[in-house]
Amino acid sequence: MERPQILFLILFISSLCFIAESDQFCDAGIGIDKSTCGITSSSKLLIKGGTVVNAHHQEVADVYVEDGIIVAVKPNIKVGDDVAVLDATGKYVMPGGIDPHTHLAFEFMGTETVDDFFTGQAAALAGGTTMHIDFVIPVNGSLSAGFESYEKKAKKSCMDYGFHMAITKWDEVVAQEMEIMVKEKGINSFKFFLAYKGALMISDELLLQGLKKCKSLGALAMVHAENGDAVFEGQERMIELGITGPEGHALSRPAVLEGEATSRAIRLASFVNTPLYVVHVMSIDAMEEIAKARKAGQKVIGEPVVSGLVLDESGLWDPDFVTAAKYVMSPPIRPSGHDKALQAALSTGVLQLVGTDHCVFNSTQKSIGIDDFRKIPNGVNGIEERMHLVWNTMVESGQISVRDYVRITSTECARIFNIYPKKGAILAGSDADIIILNPNASFEISAKHHHSRTDTNVYEGKKGKGKVEVTISGGKIVWENNELKVIPGAGKYIEMPAFNYLFDGIYKADAQYLSSTRAPMKRFHSST
């Protein structure tokens, strides 16, 4: 056999292997179109006639995309026959969603989430989210080992992603590794757990050290704000009372404990004078602490999650264990009234962006805690449902504008994590991560049809207006006609630089503080 024929044979076999690998991943997702899995679309794309919406402006215009980048946004763009055309007349053309809070392939409470970096991302794309930021958990306290572990987990990614980093212990090695993460690995945020005593929880002393280090690096400090010591006491109290079911989870960690920890974290961040990001704000108690701090001029970001905005705790009292257990997350979903208050805070700017805390375990995994709520793995879904539920809850109800919708689901996240306007915008030069949303189409959520691997859905049966009909990721159509066309390995790791806009003026404020102390005083010793 001649050399060219041998080369062709090698390439042909290699392509078959790649397709086989792609099919393997396609089979992992429910509802993924296997006939087109692994097939890419044209590198040139024109979206015609839609209302292009950015956080600051909207207009009827065409959007021309080439090689994964938006080239032009203007009316009546003329193109050749080699360009794929999508008609968006009567629909909204918006930046793909960015989910700031997910846990894929997360090892937690003796098990691992069922969604990995392929199935979770495939679900996200079906729901109009084109990037997410996941939390790297250190390995035995080592940030470098944790980062390497998550690099491997993310190799099968089918959309762009970034990383936050959790801090679970403190020593000089951790401090040095934080610097490496920021300067070499593209991580600009670190999370501190004030809950999960005996596992992830850190002390106030460690939090102070971490806040100082974050400030020096220009990295954003994030907190899971619950008083872990009090939660532990609350859990013991419930068990003593014979309350072992899922309702014990909510009763053991009431909103007052979230408010206390939020207040404490805000005050310590003020003491250090560094920005603070409070994840999954679930209660009026926590929200009011954020509102008070922001009114005083402190740089605090509040992130509600979809479950806190649209659900109440009633599901935890369901007589069926599987149904009740699926709602277990921390902080807990709160009693009715907290949801409406969080919606109002989001509409008035007290809270800034919406995440999901997508962290899913199936009913078998949740049943580990059938006799003890403390053993139920914490977490709910949301990565696929977020864009639809936020639209229906906030826009369709008239609480926010379409531009605000883009801001809270995409643009503000890109700004906070310093990747705007590469992400979070429909502008020339931005990445072509785009959705087409039909405001007149309806949706209904069901575990039977979602793309997550979990067998339950906390939003089961919810219906609404506003449906993402097309998702474009990196210039490729990946969701259209209710079909997913995704490729494992197509996603890119997005590095996020330090010193976002929240750090503007921080050092000037430090100087003003020092000048205001009137210290050190020059003193003399009076004679006696």
Short mmCIF file of C-alpha atoms in Angstrom, two decimals:
data_model
loop_
_atom_site.label_atom_id
_atom_site.label_comp_id
_atom_site.label_asym_id
_atom_site.label_seq_id
_atom_site.Cartn_x
_atom_site.Cartn_y
_atom_site.Cartn_z
CA MET A 1 0.00 0.00 0.00
CA GLU A 2 1.36 3.41 -0.97
CA ARG A 3 2.06 6.07 1.68
CA PRO A 4 -0.85 8.43 0.76
CA GLN A 5 -3.28 5.51 1.03
CA ILE A 6 -1.86 4.55 4.42
CA LEU A 7 -2.19 8.16 5.63
CA PHE A 8 -5.80 8.30 4.44
CA LEU A 9 -6.57 5.03 6.24
CA ILE A 10 -5.05 6.34 9.49
CA LEU A 11 -7.06 9.56 9.28
CA PHE A 12 -10.25 7.64 8.48
CA ILE A 13 -9.81 5.30 11.45
CA SER A 14 -8.99 8.27 13.72
CA SER A 15 -12.18 10.02 12.65
CA LEU A 16 -14.21 6.91 13.40
CA CYS A 17 -12.67 6.77 16.87
CA PHE A 18 -13.55 10.41 17.50
CA ILE A 19 -17.14 9.87 16.34
CA ALA A 20 -17.41 6.80 18.56
CA GLU A 21 -16.14 8.84 21.52
CA SER A 22 -18.60 11.62 20.69
CA ASP A 23 -21.48 9.13 20.51
CA GLN A 24 -20.46 7.78 23.89
CA PHE A 25 -20.88 11.24 25.39
CA CYS A 26 -24.05 11.89 23.37
CA ASP A 27 -25.59 8.77 24.85
CA ALA A 28 -24.98 10.23 28.31
CA GLY A 29 -27.44 13.07 27.71
CA ILE A 30 -31.20 12.73 27.49
CA GLY A 31 -32.75 14.12 24.34
CA ILE A 32 -29.47 14.89 22.56
CA ASP A 33 -29.82 14.55 18.79
CA LYS A 34 -27.42 11.69 18.09
CA SER A 35 -27.80 11.89 14.33
CA THR A 36 -26.07 15.26 14.32
CA CYS A 37 -23.89 14.90 17.39
CA GLY A 38 -20.33 15.80 16.48
CA ILE A 39 -21.36 17.60 13.27
CA THR A 40 -20.38 21.27 13.15
CA SER A 41 -22.27 23.98 11.33
CA SER A 42 -21.04 26.76 9.04
CA SER A 43 -18.37 29.10 10.42
CA LYS A 44 -20.40 31.99 8.97
CA LEU A 45 -23.80 32.87 10.36
CA LEU A 46 -26.28 35.71 9.95
CA ILE A 47 -29.11 36.31 12.41
CA LYS A 48 -31.64 38.51 10.65
CA GLY A 49 -34.33 40.88 11.82
CA GLY A 50 -34.36 40.28 15.56
CA THR A 51 -34.39 42.79 18.38
CA VAL A 52 -30.79 42.78 19.57
CA VAL A 53 -30.69 43.37 23.31
CA ASN A 54 -27.70 44.41 25.38
CA ALA A 55 -27.80 45.55 28.98
CA HIS A 56 -27.40 49.18 27.89
CA HIS A 57 -29.28 49.28 24.57
CA GLN A 58 -31.65 47.43 22.24
CA GLU A 59 -32.39 47.81 18.53
CA VAL A 60 -33.74 45.87 15.57
CA ALA A 61 -30.63 44.72 13.73
CA ASP A 62 -28.82 41.84 12.06
CA VAL A 63 -25.91 40.04 13.70
CA TYR A 64 -23.14 38.62 11.50
CA VAL A 65 -20.84 35.96 12.94
CA GLU A 66 -17.66 34.54 11.50
CA ASP A 67 -15.30 31.96 13.07
CA GLY A 68 -16.95 32.20 16.48
CA ILE A 69 -16.76 36.00 16.77
CA ILE A 70 -19.42 38.65 16.22
CA VAL A 71 -18.22 40.72 13.25
CA ALA A 72 -21.05 43.22 12.83
CA VAL A 73 -24.31 44.33 14.44
CA LYS A 74 -26.38 46.61 12.21
CA PRO A 75 -29.53 46.63 10.07
CA ASN A 76 -29.72 44.99 6.64
CA ILE A 77 -26.39 43.15 6.47
CA LYS A 78 -25.83 41.58 3.02
CA VAL A 79 -24.06 38.21 2.84
CA GLY A 80 -23.12 35.57 0.29
CA ASP A 81 -24.55 32.11 -0.31
CA ASP A 82 -21.95 30.48 1.94
CA VAL A 83 -23.52 32.00 5.07
CA ALA A 84 -26.13 30.19 7.17
CA VAL A 85 -29.11 32.45 7.90
CA LEU A 86 -31.44 32.43 10.91
CA ASP A 87 -34.62 34.51 10.84
CA ALA A 88 -35.20 36.14 14.26
CA THR A 89 -38.05 38.44 13.25
CA GLY A 90 -40.30 39.15 16.22
CA LYS A 91 -37.82 37.59 18.64
CA TYR A 92 -35.05 38.76 20.94
CA VAL A 93 -31.38 38.20 20.12
CA MET A 94 -29.38 38.30 23.35
CA PRO A 95 -26.05 37.28 24.86
CA GLY A 96 -26.05 33.68 26.05
CA GLY A 97 -26.56 33.32 29.76
CA ILE A 98 -23.61 33.06 32.15
CA ASP A 99 -24.27 31.03 35.28
CA PRO A 100 -21.92 32.22 38.05
CA HIS A 101 -22.58 29.33 40.43
CA THR A 102 -22.44 25.63 39.53
CA HIS A 103 -21.05 22.37 40.90
CA LEU A 104 -20.39 19.78 38.18
CA ALA A 105 -18.60 16.48 38.91
CA PHE A 106 -18.55 17.62 42.56
CA GLU A 107 -17.56 15.11 45.24
CA PHE A 108 -19.63 15.95 48.29
CA MET A 109 -21.17 14.24 51.31
CA GLY A 110 -19.78 10.84 50.34
CA THR A 111 -21.02 10.85 46.75
CA GLU A 112 -20.65 12.79 43.49
CA THR A 113 -23.07 14.94 41.52
CA VAL A 114 -24.64 13.10 38.59
CA ASP A 115 -24.02 15.93 36.12
CA ASP A 116 -20.46 16.22 34.85
CA PHE A 117 -18.84 18.80 32.59
CA PHE A 118 -20.59 17.36 29.54
CA THR A 119 -24.11 16.52 30.67
CA GLY A 120 -24.42 19.59 32.86
CA GLN A 121 -23.20 21.85 30.09
CA ALA A 122 -25.44 20.17 27.51
CA ALA A 123 -28.40 20.91 29.78
CA ALA A 124 -27.20 24.51 30.12
CA LEU A 125 -27.03 24.99 26.36
CA ALA A 126 -30.56 23.61 25.94
CA GLY A 127 -31.68 26.31 28.37
CA GLY A 128 -29.80 29.22 26.82
CA THR A 129 -26.75 29.36 29.09
CA THR A 130 -23.48 29.42 27.13
CA MET A 131 -20.92 29.77 29.93
CA HIS A 132 -20.74 28.84 33.59
CA ILE A 133 -18.26 29.28 36.42
CA ASP A 134 -17.70 26.19 38.54
CA PHE A 135 -16.13 25.85 41.98
CA VAL A 136 -12.80 24.05 42.23
CA ILE A 137 -12.52 22.22 45.56
CA PRO A 138 -8.94 21.77 46.84
CA VAL A 139 -7.57 18.26 47.27
CA ASN A 140 -6.48 17.85 50.90
CA GLY A 141 -6.30 21.64 51.08
CA SER A 142 -4.05 21.91 48.01
CA LEU A 143 -5.23 24.46 45.45
CA SER A 144 -2.86 23.20 42.76
CA ALA A 145 -4.01 19.60 43.15
CA GLY A 146 -7.63 20.76 43.07
CA PHE A 147 -7.06 22.77 39.90
CA GLU A 148 -5.40 19.81 38.17
CA SER A 149 -8.29 17.56 39.17
CA TYR A 150 -10.87 19.94 37.71
CA GLU A 151 -8.82 20.44 34.53
CA LYS A 152 -9.21 16.71 33.92
CA LYS A 153 -12.91 16.76 34.77
CA ALA A 154 -13.49 19.57 32.28
CA LYS A 155 -11.81 17.92 29.28
CA LYS A 156 -15.22 16.75 28.01
CA SER A 157 -16.71 20.28 28.15
CA CYS A 158 -19.00 21.27 25.29
CA MET A 159 -19.21 24.98 26.17
CA ASP A 160 -17.02 27.66 27.70
CA TYR A 161 -16.42 27.68 31.44
CA GLY A 162 -14.35 29.36 34.15
CA PHE A 163 -13.35 28.48 37.68
CA HIS A 164 -13.73 29.90 41.16
CA MET A 165 -11.54 28.35 43.87
CA ALA A 166 -12.63 27.32 47.37
CA ILE A 167 -10.31 27.84 50.34
CA THR A 168 -10.65 25.16 53.01
CA LYS A 169 -7.55 25.69 55.14
CA TRP A 170 -4.86 28.32 55.68
CA ASP A 171 -1.08 28.26 55.71
CA GLU A 172 1.73 29.90 53.79
CA VAL A 173 1.51 27.30 51.01
CA VAL A 174 -2.17 28.14 50.42
CA ALA A 175 -1.33 31.86 50.34
CA GLN A 176 1.36 31.21 47.72
CA GLU A 177 -0.96 28.98 45.69
CA MET A 178 -3.62 31.71 45.65
CA GLU A 179 -1.09 33.94 43.95
CA ILE A 180 -0.36 31.24 41.36
CA MET A 181 -4.07 30.74 40.71
CA VAL A 182 -4.58 34.45 40.04
CA LYS A 183 -1.42 35.20 38.09
CA GLU A 184 -1.03 31.97 36.11
CA LYS A 185 -4.32 30.05 36.07
CA GLY A 186 -6.92 32.73 35.34
CA ILE A 187 -8.85 32.48 38.61
CA ASN A 188 -9.98 35.79 40.11
CA SER A 189 -12.34 34.66 42.90
CA PHE A 190 -12.05 32.57 46.06
CA LYS A 191 -14.90 31.11 48.09
CA PHE A 192 -15.01 30.74 51.86
CA PHE A 193 -17.58 28.43 53.47
CA LEU A 194 -18.94 29.65 56.80
CA ALA A 195 -21.05 26.45 56.96
CA TYR A 196 -20.50 22.65 56.77
CA LYS A 197 -18.75 22.26 60.11
CA GLY A 198 -16.12 19.54 60.09
CA ALA A 199 -15.90 19.56 56.28
CA LEU A 200 -15.58 22.82 54.32
CA MET A 201 -16.21 25.38 57.08
CA ILE A 202 -13.50 27.90 57.93
CA SER A 203 -12.99 30.11 60.99
CA ASP A 204 -13.22 33.88 61.21
CA GLU A 205 -9.44 33.96 61.59
CA LEU A 206 -9.01 32.11 58.29
CA LEU A 207 -11.62 34.33 56.64
CA LEU A 208 -9.71 37.44 57.69
CA GLN A 209 -6.46 36.04 56.29
CA GLY A 210 -8.24 35.12 53.08
CA LEU A 211 -9.88 38.52 52.71
CA LYS A 212 -6.52 40.25 53.09
CA LYS A 213 -4.90 37.97 50.52
CA CYS A 214 -7.77 38.44 48.06
CA LYS A 215 -7.42 42.20 48.38
CA SER A 216 -3.68 42.12 47.70
CA LEU A 217 -4.23 39.98 44.59
CA GLY A 218 -7.22 41.90 43.24
CA ALA A 219 -9.34 38.75 43.60
CA LEU A 220 -12.98 38.71 44.66
CA ALA A 221 -13.78 37.08 48.00
CA MET A 222 -16.98 35.01 48.00
CA VAL A 223 -18.83 33.58 51.00
CA HIS A 224 -21.36 30.86 51.67
CA ALA A 225 -22.98 32.68 54.56
CA GLU A 226 -24.52 30.49 57.27
CA ASN A 227 -23.37 30.21 60.88
CA GLY A 228 -21.96 26.69 60.79
CA ASP A 229 -21.66 26.31 64.56
CA ALA A 230 -25.29 27.30 65.08
CA VAL A 231 -26.42 25.07 62.21
CA PHE A 232 -24.68 22.13 63.91
CA GLU A 233 -26.52 22.96 67.13
CA GLY A 234 -29.79 23.23 65.20
CA GLN A 235 -29.28 19.82 63.63
CA GLU A 236 -28.64 18.24 67.02
CA ARG A 237 -31.80 19.89 68.35
CA MET A 238 -33.94 18.48 65.52
CA ILE A 239 -32.62 14.95 66.04
CA GLU A 240 -33.33 15.19 69.77
CA LEU A 241 -36.91 16.20 68.91
CA GLY A 242 -37.25 13.17 66.65
CA ILE A 243 -37.39 15.27 63.47
CA THR A 244 -35.28 13.23 61.04
CA GLY A 245 -37.01 13.96 57.69
CA PRO A 246 -36.17 16.62 55.06
CA GLU A 247 -38.18 19.26 56.94
CA GLY A 248 -35.55 19.02 59.68
CA HIS A 249 -33.03 20.44 57.23
CA ALA A 250 -34.91 23.74 56.94
CA LEU A 251 -35.83 23.87 60.61
CA SER A 252 -32.19 23.35 61.69
CA ARG A 253 -30.79 26.29 59.72
CA PRO A 254 -33.34 29.16 59.83
CA ALA A 255 -32.94 32.45 58.01
CA VAL A 256 -31.57 34.20 61.12
CA LEU A 257 -28.39 32.11 60.81
CA GLU A 258 -27.96 33.17 57.19
CA GLY A 259 -28.51 36.79 58.18
CA GLU A 260 -25.97 36.57 61.01
CA ALA A 261 -23.24 35.07 58.83
CA THR A 262 -23.93 37.52 56.01
CA SER A 263 -23.66 40.42 58.44
CA ARG A 264 -20.45 39.05 59.92
CA ALA A 265 -18.81 38.50 56.55
CA ILE A 266 -19.84 41.99 55.37
CA ARG A 267 -18.37 43.61 58.47
CA LEU A 268 -15.10 41.70 58.20
CA ALA A 269 -14.84 42.65 54.52
CA SER A 270 -15.45 46.27 55.53
CA PHE A 271 -12.72 45.99 58.16
CA VAL A 272 -10.27 44.78 55.50
CA ASN A 273 -11.80 47.14 52.89
CA THR A 274 -12.17 44.59 50.10
CA PRO A 275 -15.15 43.73 47.87
CA LEU A 276 -17.38 40.83 48.90
CA TYR A 277 -19.64 38.52 46.89
CA VAL A 278 -22.37 36.70 48.83
CA VAL A 279 -23.43 33.53 47.01
CA HIS A 280 -26.95 32.03 46.95
CA VAL A 281 -28.77 34.73 48.93
CA MET A 282 -31.88 32.84 50.06
CA SER A 283 -33.54 35.02 52.69
CA ILE A 284 -34.86 38.45 53.56
CA ASP A 285 -32.43 38.40 56.50
CA ALA A 286 -29.36 38.13 54.27
CA MET A 287 -30.74 40.45 51.61
CA GLU A 288 -31.37 43.22 54.13
CA GLU A 289 -27.78 43.03 55.38
CA ILE A 290 -26.56 43.42 51.79
CA ALA A 291 -28.95 46.33 51.19
CA LYS A 292 -27.73 48.11 54.32
CA ALA A 293 -24.07 47.67 53.38
CA ARG A 294 -24.57 48.84 49.80
CA LYS A 295 -26.52 51.89 50.96
CA ALA A 296 -23.54 52.76 53.15
CA GLY A 297 -21.28 52.58 50.10
CA GLN A 298 -19.69 49.19 50.72
CA LYS A 299 -18.88 47.07 47.68
CA VAL A 300 -21.02 43.98 48.23
CA ILE A 301 -22.52 41.78 45.51
CA GLY A 302 -25.61 39.67 46.26
CA GLU A 303 -26.37 36.61 44.15
CA PRO A 304 -29.82 35.04 44.51
CA VAL A 305 -30.37 31.66 42.84
CA VAL A 306 -33.39 30.54 40.86
CA SER A 307 -34.70 28.16 43.53
CA GLY A 308 -34.82 31.00 46.05
CA LEU A 309 -36.62 33.28 43.60
CA VAL A 310 -39.39 30.93 42.47
CA LEU A 311 -39.88 28.26 45.17
CA ASP A 312 -40.88 28.11 48.82
CA GLU A 313 -40.11 25.50 51.44
CA SER A 314 -43.47 23.70 51.30
CA GLY A 315 -42.01 20.87 49.22
CA LEU A 316 -39.82 19.83 52.15
CA TRP A 317 -42.98 18.76 54.01
CA ASP A 318 -44.19 16.50 51.18
CA PRO A 319 -45.16 13.07 52.60
CA ASP A 320 -43.21 11.33 49.82
CA PHE A 321 -39.54 11.21 50.83
CA VAL A 322 -38.17 11.32 47.28
CA THR A 323 -40.19 14.44 46.51
CA ALA A 324 -39.27 16.17 49.77
CA ALA A 325 -35.58 15.25 49.62
CA LYS A 326 -35.08 16.72 46.16
CA TYR A 327 -35.59 20.21 47.66
CA VAL A 328 -32.77 19.86 50.21
CA MET A 329 -30.08 22.51 49.58
CA SER A 330 -28.10 24.95 51.71
CA PRO A 331 -29.03 27.59 52.63
CA PRO A 332 -32.53 26.09 52.53
CA ILE A 333 -35.38 27.21 50.35
CA ARG A 334 -37.30 29.58 52.63
CA PRO A 335 -40.95 30.04 53.62
CA SER A 336 -43.26 31.87 51.22
CA GLY A 337 -42.57 35.60 51.21
CA HIS A 338 -38.80 35.38 50.98
CA ASP A 339 -39.12 34.58 47.25
CA LYS A 340 -41.11 37.75 46.51
CA ALA A 341 -38.74 39.88 48.60
CA LEU A 342 -35.74 38.54 46.70
CA GLN A 343 -37.47 39.26 43.39
CA ALA A 344 -38.09 42.85 44.50
CA ALA A 345 -34.47 43.23 45.60
CA LEU A 346 -33.31 41.96 42.21
CA SER A 347 -35.60 44.37 40.37
CA THR A 348 -34.31 47.38 42.36
CA GLY A 349 -30.60 46.55 42.13
CA VAL A 350 -30.09 45.48 45.76
CA LEU A 351 -29.15 42.08 44.30
CA GLN A 352 -27.15 42.05 41.08
CA LEU A 353 -27.22 38.75 39.17
CA VAL A 354 -28.83 35.30 39.20
CA GLY A 355 -27.08 31.95 39.58
CA THR A 356 -28.36 28.42 40.12
CA ASP A 357 -26.10 26.52 42.54
CA HIS A 358 -26.75 23.60 40.16
CA CYS A 359 -25.59 20.63 42.24
CA VAL A 360 -27.66 17.56 41.43
CA PHE A 361 -27.98 14.17 43.07
CA ASN A 362 -30.49 11.55 41.96
CA SER A 363 -33.20 10.08 44.16
CA THR A 364 -31.06 7.08 45.06
CA GLN A 365 -28.27 9.34 46.31
CA LYS A 366 -30.73 11.53 48.22
CA SER A 367 -32.12 8.40 49.88
CA ILE A 368 -28.83 7.98 51.74
CA GLY A 369 -30.45 10.30 54.29
CA ILE A 370 -33.86 8.62 54.48
CA ASP A 371 -33.48 8.17 58.26
CA ASP A 372 -31.39 11.29 58.93
CA PHE A 373 -31.76 14.57 57.02
CA ARG A 374 -28.14 15.42 57.86
CA LYS A 375 -27.03 12.73 55.40
CA ILE A 376 -29.14 13.91 52.44
CA PRO A 377 -26.72 15.29 49.82
CA ASN A 378 -27.42 19.02 49.48
CA GLY A 379 -28.28 20.42 46.07
CA VAL A 380 -30.92 21.18 43.44
CA ASN A 381 -31.00 21.61 39.66
CA GLY A 382 -31.34 24.84 37.69
CA ILE A 383 -28.63 25.18 35.02
CA GLU A 384 -31.14 24.40 32.25
CA GLU A 385 -34.15 26.13 33.79
CA ARG A 386 -32.63 29.45 34.91
CA MET A 387 -33.08 31.55 31.77
CA HIS A 388 -36.71 30.51 31.27
CA LEU A 389 -37.76 30.90 34.89
CA VAL A 390 -36.08 34.30 35.29
CA TRP A 391 -37.76 35.55 32.13
CA ASN A 392 -41.20 34.34 33.20
CA THR A 393 -40.82 35.45 36.84
CA MET A 394 -39.18 38.81 36.28
CA VAL A 395 -39.85 40.03 32.72
CA GLU A 396 -43.23 38.51 31.91
CA SER A 397 -44.51 39.78 35.26
CA GLY A 398 -43.31 43.32 34.48
CA GLN A 399 -40.79 43.54 37.32
CA ILE A 400 -37.79 44.20 35.05
CA SER A 401 -37.10 45.20 31.45
CA VAL A 402 -35.62 43.01 28.72
CA ARG A 403 -32.33 44.94 29.07
CA ASP A 404 -32.32 44.23 32.82
CA TYR A 405 -32.86 40.56 32.02
CA VAL A 406 -29.68 40.55 29.95
CA ARG A 407 -27.86 42.32 32.75
CA ILE A 408 -28.83 39.91 35.53
CA THR A 409 -28.41 36.71 33.50
CA SER A 410 -25.24 37.56 31.57
CA THR A 411 -23.68 41.03 31.44
CA GLU A 412 -23.23 41.71 35.14
CA CYS A 413 -21.60 38.33 35.65
CA ALA A 414 -19.18 39.08 32.80
CA ARG A 415 -18.38 42.46 34.37
CA ILE A 416 -17.90 41.12 37.89
CA PHE A 417 -15.57 38.38 36.71
CA ASN A 418 -13.76 40.69 34.31
CA ILE A 419 -14.54 39.07 30.95
CA TYR A 420 -16.80 41.79 29.51
CA PRO A 421 -17.27 42.51 26.60
CA LYS A 422 -15.70 39.23 25.40
CA LYS A 423 -18.70 37.66 27.09
CA GLY A 424 -22.07 39.12 28.07
CA ALA A 425 -22.60 41.34 25.02
CA ILE A 426 -23.81 41.34 21.42
CA LEU A 427 -21.10 43.64 20.08
CA ALA A 428 -18.56 43.50 17.26
CA GLY A 429 -15.57 41.61 18.64
CA SER A 430 -17.52 39.71 21.31
CA ASP A 431 -17.63 35.93 21.39
CA ALA A 432 -20.58 34.58 19.41
CA ASP A 433 -22.43 33.13 22.39
CA ILE A 434 -25.98 34.11 21.47
CA ILE A 435 -29.56 33.07 22.15
CA ILE A 436 -32.78 33.72 20.27
CA LEU A 437 -35.71 33.96 22.66
CA ASN A 438 -39.31 33.93 21.54
CA PRO A 439 -41.37 35.92 24.08
CA ASN A 440 -44.61 34.45 22.75
CA ALA A 441 -43.62 30.80 22.98
CA SER A 442 -44.35 28.82 26.13
CA PHE A 443 -42.38 26.26 28.11
CA GLU A 444 -43.15 23.52 30.61
CA ILE A 445 -40.53 21.93 32.87
CA SER A 446 -40.38 18.19 33.52
CA ALA A 447 -37.76 15.64 34.53
CA LYS A 448 -39.03 13.54 31.61
CA HIS A 449 -37.71 16.05 29.11
CA HIS A 450 -34.81 17.87 30.77
CA HIS A 451 -31.21 17.13 29.76
CA SER A 452 -29.69 16.70 33.21
CA ARG A 453 -28.88 13.18 34.36
CA THR A 454 -30.91 13.60 37.54
CA ASP A 455 -34.25 11.79 37.74
CA THR A 456 -36.07 14.59 39.57
CA ASN A 457 -36.64 18.30 39.00
CA VAL A 458 -37.50 20.84 41.69
CA TYR A 459 -39.39 22.91 39.10
CA GLU A 460 -41.52 19.97 37.95
CA GLY A 461 -44.68 21.14 36.19
CA LYS A 462 -43.82 24.83 36.11
CA LYS A 463 -45.08 26.57 32.97
CA GLY A 464 -44.47 30.01 31.56
CA LYS A 465 -43.93 32.35 28.63
CA GLY A 466 -40.61 33.05 26.93
CA LYS A 467 -38.66 30.20 25.35
CA VAL A 468 -35.08 29.98 24.14
CA GLU A 469 -35.52 28.58 20.64
CA VAL A 470 -31.90 28.79 19.47
CA THR A 471 -28.59 28.67 21.33
CA ILE A 472 -25.35 29.56 19.57
CA SER A 473 -22.10 28.68 21.33
CA GLY A 474 -18.79 29.81 19.85
CA GLY A 475 -20.56 30.64 16.60
CA LYS A 476 -22.11 27.16 16.24
CA ILE A 477 -25.82 26.39 16.48
CA VAL A 478 -26.04 23.90 19.33
CA TRP A 479 -29.76 24.09 20.20
CA GLU A 480 -32.48 24.45 17.57
CA ASN A 481 -35.87 22.82 17.00
CA ASN A 482 -35.62 21.26 20.46
CA GLU A 483 -32.51 19.34 19.40
CA LEU A 484 -29.03 19.47 20.92
CA LYS A 485 -25.96 19.30 18.70
CA VAL A 486 -22.99 19.23 21.05
CA ILE A 487 -19.42 18.01 20.90
CA PRO A 488 -17.36 16.86 23.91
CA GLY A 489 -14.18 18.90 24.11
CA ALA A 490 -15.56 21.88 22.18
CA GLY A 491 -15.70 24.08 25.29
CA LYS A 492 -12.84 26.40 26.22
CA TYR A 493 -11.49 27.40 29.60
CA ILE A 494 -11.91 31.15 29.99
CA GLU A 495 -9.25 32.85 32.07
CA MET A 496 -10.57 35.69 34.20
CA PRO A 497 -8.14 38.49 35.09
CA ALA A 498 -7.87 40.12 38.51
CA PHE A 499 -8.86 43.64 39.60
CA ASN A 500 -12.41 43.95 38.32
CA TYR A 501 -14.36 47.21 38.51
CA LEU A 502 -15.21 46.63 42.18
CA PHE A 503 -11.59 47.39 43.07
CA ASP A 504 -11.80 50.89 41.58
CA GLY A 505 -11.16 53.36 44.37
CA ILE A 506 -10.26 50.76 47.02
CA TYR A 507 -6.73 52.00 47.56
CA LYS A 508 -7.80 55.64 47.50
CA ALA A 509 -10.24 54.77 50.29
CA ASP A 510 -7.38 53.15 52.21
CA ALA A 511 -5.35 56.32 51.93
CA GLN A 512 -8.29 58.44 53.08
CA TYR A 513 -8.78 56.15 56.06
CA LEU A 514 -5.13 56.42 57.08
CA SER A 515 -5.22 60.19 56.83
CA SER A 516 -8.39 60.31 58.93
CA THR A 517 -7.01 58.31 61.85
CA ARG A 518 -4.93 61.23 63.14
CA ALA A 519 -2.37 58.62 64.14
CA PRO A 520 0.27 57.95 65.19
CA MET A 521 0.24 60.86 67.61
CA LYS A 522 3.46 62.55 68.65
CA ARG A 523 3.47 62.40 72.43
CA PHE A 524 5.62 63.63 75.24
CA HIS A 525 6.07 62.38 78.78
CA SER A 526 4.80 64.92 81.27
CA SER A 527 6.95 65.44 84.33
CA THR A 528 5.49 64.31 87.68
#
